[in-house]
Amino acid sequence: KIASQGAEVTVHGENWNAADELARELVGADSNAEYIPPYENPLLWTGHSSLIDEVAAAGERPGAVVASVGGGGLFCGLVEGLQRHGWDDVAVLTAETEGAACFARAVEAGESVRLGGIEAIG
């Protein structure tokens, strides 16, 4: 457990799946808690879309956007922001860490997937 500024964070497990499983268990045991998935939530996408709002507020129109992707939440937010500003023709180029290709696997499957583990070096 890590304590910082009155908040406590628990680091758990060998990989994302183990940590996510514990988070869901803790939320299930606490009626005042809410589980918010890190990438499968339109509210989070809207938050990420504010990056494009900042670009627009600076008076810029991107020729393209390049971003790293994981579960796809940032990608969804970028597309949402571009659409909101009428920039549907702006390309979004995504890159993904080898060994953690969750987004690529989800695109291939046509649905959300869960990797058995992360094999990226880092």
PDB file of C-alpha atoms in Angstrom:
ATOM      1  CA  LYS A   1       0.000   0.000   0.000  1.00  0.00           C
ATOM      2  CA  ILE A   2       1.136   3.502  -0.813  1.00  0.00           C
ATOM      3  CA  ALA A   3      -0.132   6.505   1.149  1.00  0.00           C
ATOM      4  CA  SER A   4       0.059   9.987  -0.315  1.00  0.00           C
ATOM      5  CA  GLN A   5      -1.718  13.162   0.776  1.00  0.00           C
ATOM      6  CA  GLY A   6      -4.303  11.252   2.784  1.00  0.00           C
ATOM      7  CA  ALA A   7      -5.126   8.825  -0.052  1.00  0.00           C
ATOM      8  CA  GLU A   8      -4.141   5.190  -0.057  1.00  0.00           C
ATOM      9  CA  VAL A   9      -3.269   3.210  -3.174  1.00  0.00           C
ATOM     10  CA  THR A  10      -2.847  -0.546  -3.175  1.00  0.00           C
ATOM     11  CA  VAL A  11      -0.366  -2.065  -5.609  1.00  0.00           C
ATOM     12  CA  HIS A  12      -1.494  -5.637  -6.185  1.00  0.00           C
ATOM     13  CA  GLY A  13      -0.598  -8.660  -8.266  1.00  0.00           C
ATOM     14  CA  GLU A  14       1.721  -9.590 -11.062  1.00  0.00           C
ATOM     15  CA  ASN A  15      -0.280  -7.877 -13.808  1.00  0.00           C
ATOM     16  CA  TRP A  16      -3.255  -5.694 -14.705  1.00  0.00           C
ATOM     17  CA  ASN A  17      -5.710  -8.605 -14.514  1.00  0.00           C
ATOM     18  CA  ALA A  18      -4.840  -9.345 -10.883  1.00  0.00           C
ATOM     19  CA  ALA A  19      -5.077  -5.683  -9.886  1.00  0.00           C
ATOM     20  CA  ASP A  20      -8.372  -5.252 -11.730  1.00  0.00           C
ATOM     21  CA  GLU A  21      -9.820  -8.366 -10.106  1.00  0.00           C
ATOM     22  CA  LEU A  22      -8.993  -7.014  -6.648  1.00  0.00           C
ATOM     23  CA  ALA A  23     -10.454  -3.607  -7.516  1.00  0.00           C
ATOM     24  CA  ARG A  24     -13.725  -5.215  -8.621  1.00  0.00           C
ATOM     25  CA  GLU A  25     -13.841  -7.326  -5.441  1.00  0.00           C
ATOM     26  CA  LEU A  26     -13.291  -4.279  -3.227  1.00  0.00           C
ATOM     27  CA  VAL A  27     -15.985  -2.315  -5.049  1.00  0.00           C
ATOM     28  CA  GLY A  28     -18.368  -5.268  -4.818  1.00  0.00           C
ATOM     29  CA  ALA A  29     -17.913  -5.321  -1.048  1.00  0.00           C
ATOM     30  CA  ASP A  30     -18.545  -1.589  -0.584  1.00  0.00           C
ATOM     31  CA  SER A  31     -21.984  -0.232  -1.501  1.00  0.00           C
ATOM     32  CA  ASN A  32     -20.568   3.320  -1.554  1.00  0.00           C
ATOM     33  CA  ALA A  33     -17.872   2.459  -4.097  1.00  0.00           C
ATOM     34  CA  GLU A  34     -18.132   2.621  -7.874  1.00  0.00           C
ATOM     35  CA  TYR A  35     -15.980   0.761 -10.391  1.00  0.00           C
ATOM     36  CA  ILE A  36     -14.956   2.946 -13.324  1.00  0.00           C
ATOM     37  CA  PRO A  37     -13.221   1.032 -16.090  1.00  0.00           C
ATOM     38  CA  PRO A  38     -10.071   2.759 -17.330  1.00  0.00           C
ATOM     39  CA  TYR A  39     -11.012   2.642 -21.010  1.00  0.00           C
ATOM     40  CA  GLU A  40     -14.568   1.381 -21.539  1.00  0.00           C
ATOM     41  CA  ASN A  41     -16.424   4.427 -20.265  1.00  0.00           C
ATOM     42  CA  PRO A  42     -17.808   7.276 -22.411  1.00  0.00           C
ATOM     43  CA  LEU A  43     -17.351   9.715 -19.508  1.00  0.00           C
ATOM     44  CA  LEU A  44     -13.605   9.060 -19.606  1.00  0.00           C
ATOM     45  CA  TRP A  45     -13.561   9.480 -23.390  1.00  0.00           C
ATOM     46  CA  THR A  46     -15.132  12.915 -22.969  1.00  0.00           C
ATOM     47  CA  GLY A  47     -12.389  13.797 -20.514  1.00  0.00           C
ATOM     48  CA  HIS A  48      -9.728  12.698 -22.989  1.00  0.00           C
ATOM     49  CA  SER A  49     -11.473  14.666 -25.739  1.00  0.00           C
ATOM     50  CA  SER A  50     -10.577  17.872 -23.895  1.00  0.00           C
ATOM     51  CA  LEU A  51      -7.053  17.479 -25.322  1.00  0.00           C
ATOM     52  CA  ILE A  52      -8.516  18.384 -28.713  1.00  0.00           C
ATOM     53  CA  ASP A  53     -10.428  21.291 -27.141  1.00  0.00           C
ATOM     54  CA  GLU A  54      -7.083  22.654 -25.928  1.00  0.00           C
ATOM     55  CA  VAL A  55      -5.640  22.446 -29.431  1.00  0.00           C
ATOM     56  CA  ALA A  56      -8.693  24.256 -30.822  1.00  0.00           C
ATOM     57  CA  ALA A  57      -8.523  26.909 -28.093  1.00  0.00           C
ATOM     58  CA  ALA A  58      -4.909  27.584 -29.127  1.00  0.00           C
ATOM     59  CA  GLY A  59      -6.193  28.330 -32.626  1.00  0.00           C
ATOM     60  CA  GLU A  60      -4.609  25.255 -34.150  1.00  0.00           C
ATOM     61  CA  ARG A  61      -6.085  22.618 -36.442  1.00  0.00           C
ATOM     62  CA  PRO A  62      -3.963  19.452 -36.471  1.00  0.00           C
ATOM     63  CA  GLY A  63      -2.988  17.761 -39.705  1.00  0.00           C
ATOM     64  CA  ALA A  64      -2.892  14.480 -37.787  1.00  0.00           C
ATOM     65  CA  VAL A  65      -2.835  13.243 -34.199  1.00  0.00           C
ATOM     66  CA  VAL A  66      -0.333  10.609 -33.053  1.00  0.00           C
ATOM     67  CA  ALA A  67      -0.992   8.842 -29.756  1.00  0.00           C
ATOM     68  CA  SER A  68      -0.092   5.731 -27.841  1.00  0.00           C
ATOM     69  CA  VAL A  69      -3.025   3.425 -27.189  1.00  0.00           C
ATOM     70  CA  GLY A  70      -3.695   0.766 -24.604  1.00  0.00           C
ATOM     71  CA  GLY A  71      -7.320  -0.143 -24.017  1.00  0.00           C
ATOM     72  CA  GLY A  72      -8.633   2.409 -26.507  1.00  0.00           C
ATOM     73  CA  GLY A  73     -10.043   5.062 -24.176  1.00  0.00           C
ATOM     74  CA  LEU A  74      -7.629   7.782 -25.269  1.00  0.00           C
ATOM     75  CA  PHE A  75      -8.257   6.936 -28.922  1.00  0.00           C
ATOM     76  CA  CYS A  76     -12.033   7.178 -28.408  1.00  0.00           C
ATOM     77  CA  GLY A  77     -11.615  10.530 -26.675  1.00  0.00           C
ATOM     78  CA  LEU A  78      -9.409  11.934 -29.424  1.00  0.00           C
ATOM     79  CA  VAL A  79     -11.937  10.916 -32.072  1.00  0.00           C
ATOM     80  CA  GLU A  80     -14.774  12.395 -29.991  1.00  0.00           C
ATOM     81  CA  GLY A  81     -12.919  15.706 -29.706  1.00  0.00           C
ATOM     82  CA  LEU A  82     -12.061  15.820 -33.397  1.00  0.00           C
ATOM     83  CA  GLN A  83     -15.686  15.136 -34.336  1.00  0.00           C
ATOM     84  CA  ARG A  84     -16.935  17.802 -31.943  1.00  0.00           C
ATOM     85  CA  HIS A  85     -14.795  20.377 -33.757  1.00  0.00           C
ATOM     86  CA  GLY A  86     -15.837  19.149 -37.201  1.00  0.00           C
ATOM     87  CA  TRP A  87     -12.376  17.760 -37.905  1.00  0.00           C
ATOM     88  CA  ASP A  88     -13.549  14.357 -39.145  1.00  0.00           C
ATOM     89  CA  ASP A  89     -10.840  14.362 -41.831  1.00  0.00           C
ATOM     90  CA  VAL A  90      -7.948  14.550 -39.326  1.00  0.00           C
ATOM     91  CA  ALA A  91      -6.128  11.204 -39.164  1.00  0.00           C
ATOM     92  CA  VAL A  92      -5.452   9.603 -35.791  1.00  0.00           C
ATOM     93  CA  LEU A  93      -2.345   7.428 -35.911  1.00  0.00           C
ATOM     94  CA  THR A  94      -1.990   5.010 -33.021  1.00  0.00           C
ATOM     95  CA  ALA A  95       1.017   3.160 -31.662  1.00  0.00           C
ATOM     96  CA  GLU A  96       0.965   0.347 -29.168  1.00  0.00           C
ATOM     97  CA  THR A  97       3.637  -1.264 -27.030  1.00  0.00           C
ATOM     98  CA  GLU A  98       4.705  -4.668 -28.284  1.00  0.00           C
ATOM     99  CA  GLY A  99       3.745  -7.232 -25.674  1.00  0.00           C
ATOM    100  CA  ALA A 100       0.760  -5.179 -24.508  1.00  0.00           C
ATOM    101  CA  ALA A 101      -1.294  -5.062 -27.699  1.00  0.00           C
ATOM    102  CA  CYS A 102      -4.744  -5.018 -26.101  1.00  0.00           C
ATOM    103  CA  PHE A 103      -6.184  -2.449 -28.513  1.00  0.00           C
ATOM    104  CA  ALA A 104      -4.941  -4.320 -31.598  1.00  0.00           C
ATOM    105  CA  ARG A 105      -6.406  -7.572 -30.301  1.00  0.00           C
ATOM    106  CA  ALA A 106      -9.740  -5.873 -29.578  1.00  0.00           C
ATOM    107  CA  VAL A 107      -9.876  -4.425 -33.089  1.00  0.00           C
ATOM    108  CA  GLU A 108      -9.129  -7.879 -34.535  1.00  0.00           C
ATOM    109  CA  ALA A 109     -11.813  -9.494 -32.350  1.00  0.00           C
ATOM    110  CA  GLY A 110     -14.387  -6.753 -32.878  1.00  0.00           C
ATOM    111  CA  GLU A 111     -14.969  -6.520 -29.127  1.00  0.00           C
ATOM    112  CA  SER A 112     -13.188  -5.792 -25.851  1.00  0.00           C
ATOM    113  CA  VAL A 113     -10.585  -8.379 -24.910  1.00  0.00           C
ATOM    114  CA  ARG A 114      -8.467  -9.046 -21.866  1.00  0.00           C
ATOM    115  CA  LEU A 115      -4.858 -10.076 -22.337  1.00  0.00           C
ATOM    116  CA  GLY A 116      -3.599 -12.988 -20.297  1.00  0.00           C
ATOM    117  CA  GLY A 117      -0.723 -10.817 -19.181  1.00  0.00           C
ATOM    118  CA  ILE A 118       1.527  -7.961 -20.199  1.00  0.00           C
ATOM    119  CA  GLU A 119       4.785  -9.062 -21.803  1.00  0.00           C
ATOM    120  CA  ALA A 120       6.193  -5.603 -22.503  1.00  0.00           C
ATOM    121  CA  ILE A 121       9.566  -4.647 -21.148  1.00  0.00           C
ATOM    122  CA  GLY A 122       9.497  -1.531 -19.088  1.00  0.00           C
TER     123      GLY A 122
END
